[in-house]
CSV table of C-alpha atoms and ligand atoms in Angstrom, one decimal:
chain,number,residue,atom,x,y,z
A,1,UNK,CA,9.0,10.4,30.5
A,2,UNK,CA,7.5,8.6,33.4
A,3,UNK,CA,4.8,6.4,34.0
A,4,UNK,CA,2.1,8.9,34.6
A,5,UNK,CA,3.1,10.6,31.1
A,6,UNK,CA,-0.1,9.3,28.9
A,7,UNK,CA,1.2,6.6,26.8
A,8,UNK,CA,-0.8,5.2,23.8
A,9,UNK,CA,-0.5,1.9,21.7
A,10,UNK,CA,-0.1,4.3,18.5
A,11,UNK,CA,2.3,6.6,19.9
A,12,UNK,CA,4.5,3.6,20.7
A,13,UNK,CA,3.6,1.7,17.8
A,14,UNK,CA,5.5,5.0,16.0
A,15,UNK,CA,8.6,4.9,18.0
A,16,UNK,CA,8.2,1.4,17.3
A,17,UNK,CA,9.0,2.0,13.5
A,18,UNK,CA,11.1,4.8,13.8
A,19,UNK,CA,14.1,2.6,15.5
A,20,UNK,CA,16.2,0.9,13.0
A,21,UNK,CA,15.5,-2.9,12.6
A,22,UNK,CA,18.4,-5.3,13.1
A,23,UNK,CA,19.1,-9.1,12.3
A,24,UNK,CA,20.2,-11.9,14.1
A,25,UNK,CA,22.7,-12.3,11.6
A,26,UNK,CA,24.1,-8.6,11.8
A,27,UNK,CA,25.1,-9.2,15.3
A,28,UNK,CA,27.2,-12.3,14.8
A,29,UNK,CA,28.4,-14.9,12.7
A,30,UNK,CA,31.2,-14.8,10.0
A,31,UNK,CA,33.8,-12.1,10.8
A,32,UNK,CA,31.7,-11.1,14.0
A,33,UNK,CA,33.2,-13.0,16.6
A,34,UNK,CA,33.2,-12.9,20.7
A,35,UNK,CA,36.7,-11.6,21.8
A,36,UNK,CA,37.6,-14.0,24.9
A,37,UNK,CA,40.4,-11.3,25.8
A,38,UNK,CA,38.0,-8.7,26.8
A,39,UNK,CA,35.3,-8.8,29.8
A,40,UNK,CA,31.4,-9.4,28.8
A,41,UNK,CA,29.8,-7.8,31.5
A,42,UNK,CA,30.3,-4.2,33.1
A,43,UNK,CA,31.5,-4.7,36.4
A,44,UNK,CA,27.9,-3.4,38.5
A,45,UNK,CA,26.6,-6.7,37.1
A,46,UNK,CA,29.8,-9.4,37.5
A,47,UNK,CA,30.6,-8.5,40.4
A,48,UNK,CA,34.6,-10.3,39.7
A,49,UNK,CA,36.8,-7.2,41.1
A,50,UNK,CA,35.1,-7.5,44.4
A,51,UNK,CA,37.3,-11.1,44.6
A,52,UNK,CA,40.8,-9.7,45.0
A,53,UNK,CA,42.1,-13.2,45.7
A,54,UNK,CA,41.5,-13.9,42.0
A,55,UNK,CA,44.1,-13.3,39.7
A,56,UNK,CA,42.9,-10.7,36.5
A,57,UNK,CA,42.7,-13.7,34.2
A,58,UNK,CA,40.6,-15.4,36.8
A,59,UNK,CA,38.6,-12.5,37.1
A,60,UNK,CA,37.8,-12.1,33.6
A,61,UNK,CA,37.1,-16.0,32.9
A,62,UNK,CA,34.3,-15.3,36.1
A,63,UNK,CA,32.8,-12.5,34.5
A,64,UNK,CA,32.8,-14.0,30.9
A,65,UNK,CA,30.9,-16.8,32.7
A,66,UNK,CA,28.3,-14.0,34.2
A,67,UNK,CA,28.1,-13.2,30.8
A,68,UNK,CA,27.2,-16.8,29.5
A,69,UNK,CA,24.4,-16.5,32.8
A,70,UNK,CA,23.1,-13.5,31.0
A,71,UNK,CA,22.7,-15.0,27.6
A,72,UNK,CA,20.8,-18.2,29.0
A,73,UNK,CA,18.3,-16.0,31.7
A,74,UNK,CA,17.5,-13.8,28.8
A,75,UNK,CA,16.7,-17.1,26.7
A,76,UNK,CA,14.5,-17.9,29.6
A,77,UNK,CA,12.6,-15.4,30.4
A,78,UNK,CA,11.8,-14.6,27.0
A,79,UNK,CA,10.4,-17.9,26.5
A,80,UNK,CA,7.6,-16.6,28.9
A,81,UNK,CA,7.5,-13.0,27.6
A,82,UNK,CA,6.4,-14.2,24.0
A,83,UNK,CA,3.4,-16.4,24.9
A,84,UNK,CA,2.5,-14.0,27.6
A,85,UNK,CA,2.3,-11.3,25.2
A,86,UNK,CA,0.4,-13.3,22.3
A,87,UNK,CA,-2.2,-14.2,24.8
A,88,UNK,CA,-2.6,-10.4,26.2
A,89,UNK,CA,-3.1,-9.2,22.4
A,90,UNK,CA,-5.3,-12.3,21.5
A,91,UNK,CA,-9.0,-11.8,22.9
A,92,UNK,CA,-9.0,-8.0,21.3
A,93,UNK,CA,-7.5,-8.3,18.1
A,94,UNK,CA,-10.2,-6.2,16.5
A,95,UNK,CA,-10.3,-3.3,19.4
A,96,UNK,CA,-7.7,-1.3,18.3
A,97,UNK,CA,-4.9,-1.5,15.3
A,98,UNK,CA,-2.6,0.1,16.8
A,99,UNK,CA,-2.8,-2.2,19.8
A,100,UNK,CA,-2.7,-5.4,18.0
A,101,UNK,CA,0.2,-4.0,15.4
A,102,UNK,CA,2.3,-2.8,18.4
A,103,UNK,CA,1.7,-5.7,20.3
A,104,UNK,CA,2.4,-8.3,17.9
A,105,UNK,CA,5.8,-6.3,16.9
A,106,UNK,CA,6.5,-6.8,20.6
A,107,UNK,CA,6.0,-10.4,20.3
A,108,UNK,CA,8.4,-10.7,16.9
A,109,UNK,CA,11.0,-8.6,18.9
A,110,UNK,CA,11.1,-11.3,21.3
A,111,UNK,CA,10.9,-14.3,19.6
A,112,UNK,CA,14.3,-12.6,17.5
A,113,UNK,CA,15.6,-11.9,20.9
A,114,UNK,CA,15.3,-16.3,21.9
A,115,UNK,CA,17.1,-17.0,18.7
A,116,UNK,CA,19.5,-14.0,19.4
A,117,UNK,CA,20.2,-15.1,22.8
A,118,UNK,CA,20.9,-18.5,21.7
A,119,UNK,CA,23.3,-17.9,18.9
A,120,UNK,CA,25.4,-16.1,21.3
A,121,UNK,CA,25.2,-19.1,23.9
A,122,UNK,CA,26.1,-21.1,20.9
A,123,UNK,CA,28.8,-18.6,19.8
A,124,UNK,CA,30.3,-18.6,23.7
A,125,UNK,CA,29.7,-22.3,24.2
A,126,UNK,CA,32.3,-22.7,21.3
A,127,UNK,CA,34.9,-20.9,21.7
A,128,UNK,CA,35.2,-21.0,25.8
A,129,UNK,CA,36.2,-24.6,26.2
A,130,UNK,CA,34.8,-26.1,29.2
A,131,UNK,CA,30.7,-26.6,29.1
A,132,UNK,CA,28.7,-24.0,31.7
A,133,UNK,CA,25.6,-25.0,33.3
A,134,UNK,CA,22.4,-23.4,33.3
A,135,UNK,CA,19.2,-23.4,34.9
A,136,UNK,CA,16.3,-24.3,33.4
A,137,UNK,CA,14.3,-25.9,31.2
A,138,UNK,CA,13.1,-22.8,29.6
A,139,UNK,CA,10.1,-24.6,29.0
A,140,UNK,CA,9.7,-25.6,32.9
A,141,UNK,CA,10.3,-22.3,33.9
A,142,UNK,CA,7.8,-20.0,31.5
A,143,UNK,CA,5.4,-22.9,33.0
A,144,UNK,CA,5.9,-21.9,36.4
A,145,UNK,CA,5.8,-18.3,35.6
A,146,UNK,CA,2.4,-18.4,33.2
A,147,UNK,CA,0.4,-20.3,36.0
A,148,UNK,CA,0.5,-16.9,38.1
A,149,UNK,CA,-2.2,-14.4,37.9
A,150,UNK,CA,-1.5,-12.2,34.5
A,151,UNK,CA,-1.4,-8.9,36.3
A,152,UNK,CA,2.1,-10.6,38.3
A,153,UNK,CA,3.2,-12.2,35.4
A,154,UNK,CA,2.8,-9.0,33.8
A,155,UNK,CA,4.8,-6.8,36.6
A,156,UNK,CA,7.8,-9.3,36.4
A,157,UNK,CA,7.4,-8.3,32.5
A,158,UNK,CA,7.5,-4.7,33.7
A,159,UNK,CA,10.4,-5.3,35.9
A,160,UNK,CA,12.7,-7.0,33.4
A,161,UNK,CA,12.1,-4.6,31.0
A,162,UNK,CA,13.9,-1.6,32.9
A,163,UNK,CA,16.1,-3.3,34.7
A,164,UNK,CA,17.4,-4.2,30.7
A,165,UNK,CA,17.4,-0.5,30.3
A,166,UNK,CA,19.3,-0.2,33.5
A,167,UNK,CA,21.9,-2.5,32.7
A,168,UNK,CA,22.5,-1.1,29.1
A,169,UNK,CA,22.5,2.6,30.1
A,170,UNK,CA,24.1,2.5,33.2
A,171,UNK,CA,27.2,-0.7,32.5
A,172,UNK,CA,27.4,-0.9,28.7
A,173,UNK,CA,26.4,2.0,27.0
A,174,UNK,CA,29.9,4.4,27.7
A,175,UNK,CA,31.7,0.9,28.6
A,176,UNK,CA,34.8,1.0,26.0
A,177,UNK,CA,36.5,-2.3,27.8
A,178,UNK,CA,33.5,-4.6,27.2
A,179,UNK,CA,33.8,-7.2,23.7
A,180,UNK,CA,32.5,-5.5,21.5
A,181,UNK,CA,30.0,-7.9,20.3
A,182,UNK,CA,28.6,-8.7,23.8
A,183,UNK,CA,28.0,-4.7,24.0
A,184,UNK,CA,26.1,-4.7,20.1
A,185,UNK,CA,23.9,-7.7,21.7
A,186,UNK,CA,23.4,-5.6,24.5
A,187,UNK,CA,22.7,-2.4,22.5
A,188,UNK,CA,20.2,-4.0,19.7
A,189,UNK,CA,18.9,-5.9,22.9
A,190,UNK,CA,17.7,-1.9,24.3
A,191,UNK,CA,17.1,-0.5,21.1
A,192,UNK,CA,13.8,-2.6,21.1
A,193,UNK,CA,13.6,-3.5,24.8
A,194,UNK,CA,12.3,0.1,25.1
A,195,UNK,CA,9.6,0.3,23.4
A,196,UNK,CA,8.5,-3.3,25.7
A,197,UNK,CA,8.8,-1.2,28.8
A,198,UNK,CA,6.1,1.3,27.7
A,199,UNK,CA,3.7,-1.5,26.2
A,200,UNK,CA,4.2,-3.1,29.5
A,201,UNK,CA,3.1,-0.4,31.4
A,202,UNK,CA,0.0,-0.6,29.5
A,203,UNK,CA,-0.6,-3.9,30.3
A,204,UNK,CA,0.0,-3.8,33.8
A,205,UNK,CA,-2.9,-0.9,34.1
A,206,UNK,CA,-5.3,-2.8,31.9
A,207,UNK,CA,-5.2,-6.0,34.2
A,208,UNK,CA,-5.9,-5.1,37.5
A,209,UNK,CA,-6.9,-7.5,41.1
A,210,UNK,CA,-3.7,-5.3,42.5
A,211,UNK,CA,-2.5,-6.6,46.0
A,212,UNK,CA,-3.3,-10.7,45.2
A,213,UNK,CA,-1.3,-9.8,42.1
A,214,UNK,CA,1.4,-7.9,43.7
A,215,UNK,CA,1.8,-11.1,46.4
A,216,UNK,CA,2.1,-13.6,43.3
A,217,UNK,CA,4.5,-11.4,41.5
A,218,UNK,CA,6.9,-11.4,44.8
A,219,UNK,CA,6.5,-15.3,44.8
A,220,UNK,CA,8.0,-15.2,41.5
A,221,UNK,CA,10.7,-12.9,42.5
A,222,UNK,CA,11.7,-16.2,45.0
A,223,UNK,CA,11.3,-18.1,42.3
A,224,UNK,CA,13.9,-16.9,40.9
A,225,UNK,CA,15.7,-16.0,43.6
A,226,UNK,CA,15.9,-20.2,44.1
A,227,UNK,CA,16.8,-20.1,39.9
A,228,UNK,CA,19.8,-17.6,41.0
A,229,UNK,CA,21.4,-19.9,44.0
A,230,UNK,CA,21.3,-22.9,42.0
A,231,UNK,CA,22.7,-21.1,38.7
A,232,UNK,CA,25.8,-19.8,41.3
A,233,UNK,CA,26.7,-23.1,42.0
A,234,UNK,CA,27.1,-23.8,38.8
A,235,UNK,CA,28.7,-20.9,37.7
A,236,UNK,CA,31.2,-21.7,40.4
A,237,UNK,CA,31.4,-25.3,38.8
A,238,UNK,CA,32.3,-24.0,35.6
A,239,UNK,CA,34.8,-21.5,36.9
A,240,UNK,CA,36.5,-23.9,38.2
A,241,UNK,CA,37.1,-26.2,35.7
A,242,UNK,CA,37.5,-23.3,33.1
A,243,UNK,CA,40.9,-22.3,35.4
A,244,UNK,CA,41.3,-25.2,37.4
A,245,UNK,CA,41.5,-22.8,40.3
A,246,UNK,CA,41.4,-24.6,44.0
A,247,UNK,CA,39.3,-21.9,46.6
A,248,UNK,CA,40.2,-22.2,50.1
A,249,UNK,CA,37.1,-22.3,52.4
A,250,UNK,CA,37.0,-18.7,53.2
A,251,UNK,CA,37.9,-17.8,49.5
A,252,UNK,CA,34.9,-19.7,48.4
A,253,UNK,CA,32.4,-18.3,50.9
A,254,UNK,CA,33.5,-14.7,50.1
A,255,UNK,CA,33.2,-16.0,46.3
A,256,UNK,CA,29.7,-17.1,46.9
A,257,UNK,CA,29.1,-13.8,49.3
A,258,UNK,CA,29.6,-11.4,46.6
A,259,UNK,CA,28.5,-13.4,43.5
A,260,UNK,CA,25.2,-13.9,45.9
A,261,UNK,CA,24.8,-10.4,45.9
A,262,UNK,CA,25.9,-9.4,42.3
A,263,UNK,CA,23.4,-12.1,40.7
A,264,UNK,CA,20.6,-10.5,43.2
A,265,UNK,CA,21.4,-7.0,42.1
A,266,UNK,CA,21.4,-7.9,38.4
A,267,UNK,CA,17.9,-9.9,38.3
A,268,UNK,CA,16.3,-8.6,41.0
A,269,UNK,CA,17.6,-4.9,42.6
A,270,UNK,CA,17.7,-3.4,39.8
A,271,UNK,CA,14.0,-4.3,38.6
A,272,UNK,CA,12.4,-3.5,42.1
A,273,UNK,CA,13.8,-0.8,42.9
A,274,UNK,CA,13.6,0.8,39.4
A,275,UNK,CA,11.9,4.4,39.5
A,276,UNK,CA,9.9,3.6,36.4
A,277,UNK,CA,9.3,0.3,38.0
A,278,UNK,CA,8.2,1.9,41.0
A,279,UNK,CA,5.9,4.6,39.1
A,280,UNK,CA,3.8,1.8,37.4
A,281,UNK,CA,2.9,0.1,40.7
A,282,UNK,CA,2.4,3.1,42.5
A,283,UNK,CA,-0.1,4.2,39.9
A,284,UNK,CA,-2.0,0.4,40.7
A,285,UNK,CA,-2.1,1.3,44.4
A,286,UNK,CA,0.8,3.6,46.6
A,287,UNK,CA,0.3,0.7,48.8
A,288,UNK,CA,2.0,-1.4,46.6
A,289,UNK,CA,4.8,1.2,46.0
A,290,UNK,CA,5.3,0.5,49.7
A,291,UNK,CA,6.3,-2.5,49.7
A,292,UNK,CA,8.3,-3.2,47.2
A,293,UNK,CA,10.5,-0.3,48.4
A,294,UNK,CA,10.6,-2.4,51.6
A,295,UNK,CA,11.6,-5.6,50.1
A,296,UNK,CA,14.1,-4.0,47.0
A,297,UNK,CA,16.9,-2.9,49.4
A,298,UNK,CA,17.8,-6.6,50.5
A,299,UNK,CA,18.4,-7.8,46.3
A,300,UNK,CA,20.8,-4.4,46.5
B,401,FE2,FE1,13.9,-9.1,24.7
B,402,FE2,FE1,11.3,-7.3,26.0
């Protein structure tokens, strides 16, 4: 499928209800416990065996701690998604059933996802020992993001949305050495996070007022670009005192080097330069296709 395939609010509404609903509590909790001997992340996200000064258990506390980063972006951005998306299905709620019944499944999805999210950052916060920082507030955050025009708002949506599939299909999905309860978040996560990707594509044609749009949604892409810096530092923090590992100067600018560039590629890279992505705003203007193929390569 791409974007130009015609997509409708009962077709996906369908798929919708043909993928096997999950709870919260079948993903953890009780016997279902994170396994602090494996790695969270696939390694095209962490980023850890670029860092050969580390020693393996080193490497596998960072990328545990990129996991952790995961868990609390996630919480974060979905704090925005879910108003975002009540608002979107509010003023038509007679229009179209379909509409409304897929829409408001998208919203239920994500409000699940928040409380997912969180009793995994609960679960990790636990068991790991030495407190993590993250960025935030969430509320702060989907406050920044919600005062941008809705069609931006709604391509960051867009962007986030594949670059989940991305992550799942091209890290997790085959990935044997990952926990195995990180990789059922990450699955369940998918499962749903695809049918999202298609609904946003609908939303980012029905909004319009393309190129002002496009401009706000790269703002927000600095936005959290900023969000990213700040959350290294304290990912660094927190590896630090997890191991109690001392970085030499160079050690900790090539640290910061490649965890610069991992972070980018995992929130950023590989949204932008998504070909379904890509496909949704060429169909706004080619223009627009343009430029973001300009600007992706550098989150790469
Ligand atoms: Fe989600
Ligand atoms: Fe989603």
């Amino acid at each position: 499928m791409n974007a130009k395939t015609t997509l409708t609010y009962e077709a996906i509404l369908g798929a919708q209800q043909r993928t096997p609903s999950w709870r919260v509590e079948d993903l953890i909790g009780g016997e279902r416990q994170l396994d602090f001997t494996k790695s969270f992340m696939p390694e095209g996200l962490a980023g850890v065996e670029s860092l050969p000064f580390l020693n393996r258990d080193q490497r596998r506390t960072l990328n545990q701690i990129r996991g952790h980063e995961y868990l609390s972006i996630f919480g974060l951005v979905e704090e925005f998604i879910l108003p975002f998306v009540l608002d979107h299905a509010r003023p038509r709620l007679r229009d179209d059933d379909h509409r409304v019944r897929a829409l408001l499944q998208f919203a239920g999805e994500e409000a699940k996802h928040i409380q997912l999210f969180k009793r995994f950052r609960e679960a990790f916060t636990a068991e790991f020992g030495t407190p993590v920082d993250v960025i935030g507030p969430p509320e702060a955050v989907a406050a920044e993001v919600l005062k941008r025009h809705p069609l931006a708002v709604a391509m960051l949506i867009l962007h986030i949305e594949w670059m989940t599939q991305k992550h799942y299909v091209e890290g997790v999905k085959d990935n044997g050495d990952l926990d195995p309860l990180f990789r059922s978040l990450l699955k369940h996560h998918w499962m749903e996070e695809a049918h999202h990707a298609r609904l946003d594509t609908l939303m980012v044609q029905a909004l319009g007022e393309r190129m002002a749009a496009f401009d706000q949604y790269l703002e927000l892409g600095k936005f959290i670009d900023d969000g990213l810096a700040s959350q290294l530092d304290m990912n660094l923090d927190g590896f630090r005192r997890a191991t109690g590992r001392k970085l030499s100067a160079s050690e900790e600018s090539e640290f910061r080097k490649v965890q610069r560039r991992a972070m980018r590629w995992t929130y950023i890279g590989s949204g932008i330069t998504h070909p379904m992505f890509l496909d949704s705003v060429e169909a706004l203007d080619p223009l627009l296709r343009k430029k973001a193929e300009e600007i992706g390569p550098a989150f790469c």
